Tab-separated table of C-alpha atoms in Angstrom:
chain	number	residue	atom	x	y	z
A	1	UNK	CA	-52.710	-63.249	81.916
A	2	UNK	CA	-52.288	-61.255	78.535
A	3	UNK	CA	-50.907	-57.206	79.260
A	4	UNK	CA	-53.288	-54.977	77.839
A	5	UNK	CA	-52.425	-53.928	74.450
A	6	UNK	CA	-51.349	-50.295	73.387
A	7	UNK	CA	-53.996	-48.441	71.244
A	8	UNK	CA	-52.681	-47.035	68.296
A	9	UNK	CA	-54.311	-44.095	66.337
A	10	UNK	CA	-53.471	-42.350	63.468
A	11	UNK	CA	-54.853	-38.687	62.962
A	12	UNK	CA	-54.469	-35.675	60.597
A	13	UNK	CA	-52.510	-32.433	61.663
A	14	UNK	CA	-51.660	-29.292	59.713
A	15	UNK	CA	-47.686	-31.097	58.950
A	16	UNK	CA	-49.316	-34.673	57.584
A	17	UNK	CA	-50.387	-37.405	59.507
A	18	UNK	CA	-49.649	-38.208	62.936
A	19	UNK	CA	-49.474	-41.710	65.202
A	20	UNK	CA	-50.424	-41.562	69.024
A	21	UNK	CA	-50.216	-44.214	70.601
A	22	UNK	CA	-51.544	-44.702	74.372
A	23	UNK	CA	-51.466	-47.080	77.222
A	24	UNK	CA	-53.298	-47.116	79.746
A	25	UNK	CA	-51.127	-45.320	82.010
A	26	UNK	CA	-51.397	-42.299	79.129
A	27	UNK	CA	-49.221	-41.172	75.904
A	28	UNK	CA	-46.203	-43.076	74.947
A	29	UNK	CA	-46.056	-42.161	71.226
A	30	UNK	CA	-46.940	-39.006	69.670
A	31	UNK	CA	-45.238	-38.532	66.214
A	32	UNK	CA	-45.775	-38.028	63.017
A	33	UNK	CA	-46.060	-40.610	60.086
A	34	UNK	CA	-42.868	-41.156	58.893
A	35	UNK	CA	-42.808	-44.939	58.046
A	36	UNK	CA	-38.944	-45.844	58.807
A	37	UNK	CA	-39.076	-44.088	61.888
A	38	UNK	CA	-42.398	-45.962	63.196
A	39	UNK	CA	-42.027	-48.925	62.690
A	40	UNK	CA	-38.792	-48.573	64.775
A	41	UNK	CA	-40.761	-46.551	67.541
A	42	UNK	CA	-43.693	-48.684	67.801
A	43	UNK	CA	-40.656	-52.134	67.880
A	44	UNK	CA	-39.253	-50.284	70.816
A	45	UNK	CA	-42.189	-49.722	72.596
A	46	UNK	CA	-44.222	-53.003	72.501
A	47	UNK	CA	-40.227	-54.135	73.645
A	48	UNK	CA	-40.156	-52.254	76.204
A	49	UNK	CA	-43.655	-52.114	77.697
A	50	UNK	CA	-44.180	-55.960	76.899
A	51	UNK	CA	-47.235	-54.883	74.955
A	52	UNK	CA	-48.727	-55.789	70.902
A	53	UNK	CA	-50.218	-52.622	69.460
A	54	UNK	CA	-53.417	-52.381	67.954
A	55	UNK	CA	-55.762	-50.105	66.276
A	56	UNK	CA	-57.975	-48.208	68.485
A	57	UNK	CA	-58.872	-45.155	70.681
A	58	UNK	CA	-59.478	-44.286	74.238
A	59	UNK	CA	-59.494	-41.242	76.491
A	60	UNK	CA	-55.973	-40.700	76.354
A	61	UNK	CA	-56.115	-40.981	72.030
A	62	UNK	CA	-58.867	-38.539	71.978
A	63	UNK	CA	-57.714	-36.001	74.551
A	64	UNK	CA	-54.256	-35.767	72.841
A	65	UNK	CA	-55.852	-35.572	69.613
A	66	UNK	CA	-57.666	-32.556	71.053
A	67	UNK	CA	-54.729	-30.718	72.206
A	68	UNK	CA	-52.863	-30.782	69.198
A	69	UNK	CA	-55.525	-29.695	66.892
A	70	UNK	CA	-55.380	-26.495	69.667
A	71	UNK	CA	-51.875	-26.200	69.402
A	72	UNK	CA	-51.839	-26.404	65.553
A	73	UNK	CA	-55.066	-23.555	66.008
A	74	UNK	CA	-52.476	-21.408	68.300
A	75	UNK	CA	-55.031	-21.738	71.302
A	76	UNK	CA	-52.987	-24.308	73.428
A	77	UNK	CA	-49.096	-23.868	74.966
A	78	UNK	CA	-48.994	-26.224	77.337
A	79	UNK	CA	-50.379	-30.089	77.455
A	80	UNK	CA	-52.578	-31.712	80.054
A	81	UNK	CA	-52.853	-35.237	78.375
A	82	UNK	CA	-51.526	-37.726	80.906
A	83	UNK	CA	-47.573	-39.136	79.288
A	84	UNK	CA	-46.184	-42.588	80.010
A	85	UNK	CA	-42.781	-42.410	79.076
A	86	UNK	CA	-40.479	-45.162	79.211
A	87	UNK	CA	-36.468	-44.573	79.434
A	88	UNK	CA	-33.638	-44.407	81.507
A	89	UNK	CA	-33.019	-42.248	84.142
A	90	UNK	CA	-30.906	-39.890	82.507
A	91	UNK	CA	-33.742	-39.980	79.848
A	92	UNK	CA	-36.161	-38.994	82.348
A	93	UNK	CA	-34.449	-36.088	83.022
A	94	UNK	CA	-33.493	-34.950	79.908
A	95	UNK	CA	-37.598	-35.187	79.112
A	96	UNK	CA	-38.320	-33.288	82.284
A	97	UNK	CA	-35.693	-30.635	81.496
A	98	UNK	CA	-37.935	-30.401	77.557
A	99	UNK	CA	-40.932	-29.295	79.290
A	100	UNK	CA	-39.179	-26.022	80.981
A	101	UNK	CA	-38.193	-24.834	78.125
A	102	UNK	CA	-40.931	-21.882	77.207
A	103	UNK	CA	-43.542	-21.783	74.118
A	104	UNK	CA	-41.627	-20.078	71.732
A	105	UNK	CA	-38.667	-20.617	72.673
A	106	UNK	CA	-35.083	-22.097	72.142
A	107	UNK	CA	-32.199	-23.635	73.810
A	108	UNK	CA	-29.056	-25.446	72.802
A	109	UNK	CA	-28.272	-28.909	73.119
A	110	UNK	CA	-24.952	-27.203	75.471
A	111	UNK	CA	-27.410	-24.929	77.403
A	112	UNK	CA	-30.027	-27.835	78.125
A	113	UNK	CA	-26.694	-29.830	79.182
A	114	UNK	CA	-25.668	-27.016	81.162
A	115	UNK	CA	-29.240	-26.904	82.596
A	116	UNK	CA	-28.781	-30.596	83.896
A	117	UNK	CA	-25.322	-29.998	85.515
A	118	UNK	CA	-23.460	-31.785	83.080
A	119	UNK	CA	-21.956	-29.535	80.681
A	120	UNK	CA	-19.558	-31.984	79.177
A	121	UNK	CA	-22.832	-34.001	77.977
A	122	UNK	CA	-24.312	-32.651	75.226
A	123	UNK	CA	-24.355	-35.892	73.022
A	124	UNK	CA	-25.607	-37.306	75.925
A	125	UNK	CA	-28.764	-35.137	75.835
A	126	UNK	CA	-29.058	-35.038	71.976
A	127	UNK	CA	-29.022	-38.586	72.445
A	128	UNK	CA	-32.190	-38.527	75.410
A	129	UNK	CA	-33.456	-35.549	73.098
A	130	UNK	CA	-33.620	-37.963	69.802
A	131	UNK	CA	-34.983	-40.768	72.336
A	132	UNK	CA	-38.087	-38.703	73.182
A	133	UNK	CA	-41.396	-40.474	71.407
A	134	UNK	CA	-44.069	-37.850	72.032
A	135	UNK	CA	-43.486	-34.811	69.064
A	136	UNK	CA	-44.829	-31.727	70.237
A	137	UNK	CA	-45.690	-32.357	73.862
A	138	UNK	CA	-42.216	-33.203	74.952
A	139	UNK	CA	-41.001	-30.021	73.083
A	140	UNK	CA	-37.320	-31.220	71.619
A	141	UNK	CA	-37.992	-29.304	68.645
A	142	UNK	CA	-37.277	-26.507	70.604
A	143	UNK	CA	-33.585	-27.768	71.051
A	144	UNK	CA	-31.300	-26.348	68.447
A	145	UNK	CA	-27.528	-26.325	67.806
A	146	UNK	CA	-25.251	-23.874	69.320
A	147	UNK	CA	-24.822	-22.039	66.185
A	148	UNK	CA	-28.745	-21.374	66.049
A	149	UNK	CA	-28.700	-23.779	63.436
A	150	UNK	CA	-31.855	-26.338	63.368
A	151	UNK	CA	-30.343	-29.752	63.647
A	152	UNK	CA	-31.824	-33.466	65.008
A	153	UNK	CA	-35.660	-33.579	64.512
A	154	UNK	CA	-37.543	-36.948	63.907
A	155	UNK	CA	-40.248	-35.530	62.324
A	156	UNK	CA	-37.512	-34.010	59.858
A	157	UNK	CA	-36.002	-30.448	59.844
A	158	UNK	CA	-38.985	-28.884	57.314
A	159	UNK	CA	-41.533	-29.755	60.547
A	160	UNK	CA	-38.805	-28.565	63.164
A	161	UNK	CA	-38.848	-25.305	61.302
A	162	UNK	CA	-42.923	-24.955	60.878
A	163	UNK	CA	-43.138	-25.463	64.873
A	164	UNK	CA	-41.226	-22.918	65.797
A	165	UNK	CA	-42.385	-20.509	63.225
A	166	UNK	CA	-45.625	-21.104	64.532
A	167	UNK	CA	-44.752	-21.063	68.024
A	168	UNK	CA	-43.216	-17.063	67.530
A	169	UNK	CA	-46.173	-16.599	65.184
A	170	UNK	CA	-48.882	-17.561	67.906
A	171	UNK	CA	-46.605	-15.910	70.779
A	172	UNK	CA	-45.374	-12.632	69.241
A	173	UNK	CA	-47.958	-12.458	66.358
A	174	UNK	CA	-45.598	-12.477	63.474
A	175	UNK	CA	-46.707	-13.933	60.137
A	176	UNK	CA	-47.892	-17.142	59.385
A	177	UNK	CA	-45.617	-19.853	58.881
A	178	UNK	CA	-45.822	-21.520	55.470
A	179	UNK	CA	-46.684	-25.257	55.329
A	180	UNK	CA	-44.341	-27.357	53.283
């Protein structure tokens, strides 16, 4: 018997063009189109899920689709879309740990360490962090370097900066951030 395939759809958002990809467990790719990157992510995936990808849409396309266009229109801080998110254990907790971290707000790679109980493994996490395939949702652009600096985005540091611009923008009502 075949697996069912992964459904791959590409969209438009405010920072370019974005890929999610779904199974049918729910989102396992949600980034944007950045060709070198992709090809690698959607490798990986079909790898690890024993899956082909192909063009297409279902509920779980659509209804992440949806949600981003609200974040991008500031009406939206947290994600209901259903995630299927293959990884390690250490992974898995590093992605969990992503998701406490409030709209519109930052932590370090050493405080989301610290977080975990591991302080001595911050490469560790910026390793999980760089790991994570769904942009936005799973919120690592809200890790930053201890310095404050903005460091270790797939989506490139120009996007990294735009997100959380607009995240203080929609949550404290400062000024508009300025697309790139």
């Amino acid at each position: 018997m075949t697996p069912p395939a992964l459904l791959l759809h590409r969209f438009h958002s405010p920072l370019g063009p974005m890929f999610v990809c779904t199974s049918e467990q729910g989102v396992c790719l949600l980034e944007f189109a950045v060709s070198q990157r992709n090809e690698r992510e959607f490798a990986d995936l079909q790898r690890l899920l024993g899956c082909r990808i192909v063009a297409g849409e279902n509920d779980h396309t659509r209804q992440a689709e949806r949600e981003i266009g609200e974040y991008f229109a500031g009406s939206r801080q947290r994600f209901d879309v259903a995630l299927h998110l293959p990884g390690t254990a250490f992974q898995q907790q590093v992605w969990q740990a992503l998701q406490t971290i409030p709209y519109g707000d930052t932590v370090s790679y050493q405080q989301q360490a610290d977080r975990l109980g591991n302080p001595a493994a911050i490469r560790a996490v910026a390793g999980a962090n760089g790991a994570n395939r769904v942009s936005i949702i799973m919120p690592c652009h809200r890790v930053i370097g201890k310095d404050g600096s903005l460091t270790g985005y797939g989506g490139g540091l120009q996007r990294k900066a735009w997100l959380l611009q607009h995240e203080q923008r929609v949550r404290f009502g400062d000024a508009q951030p300025q697309l790139f």
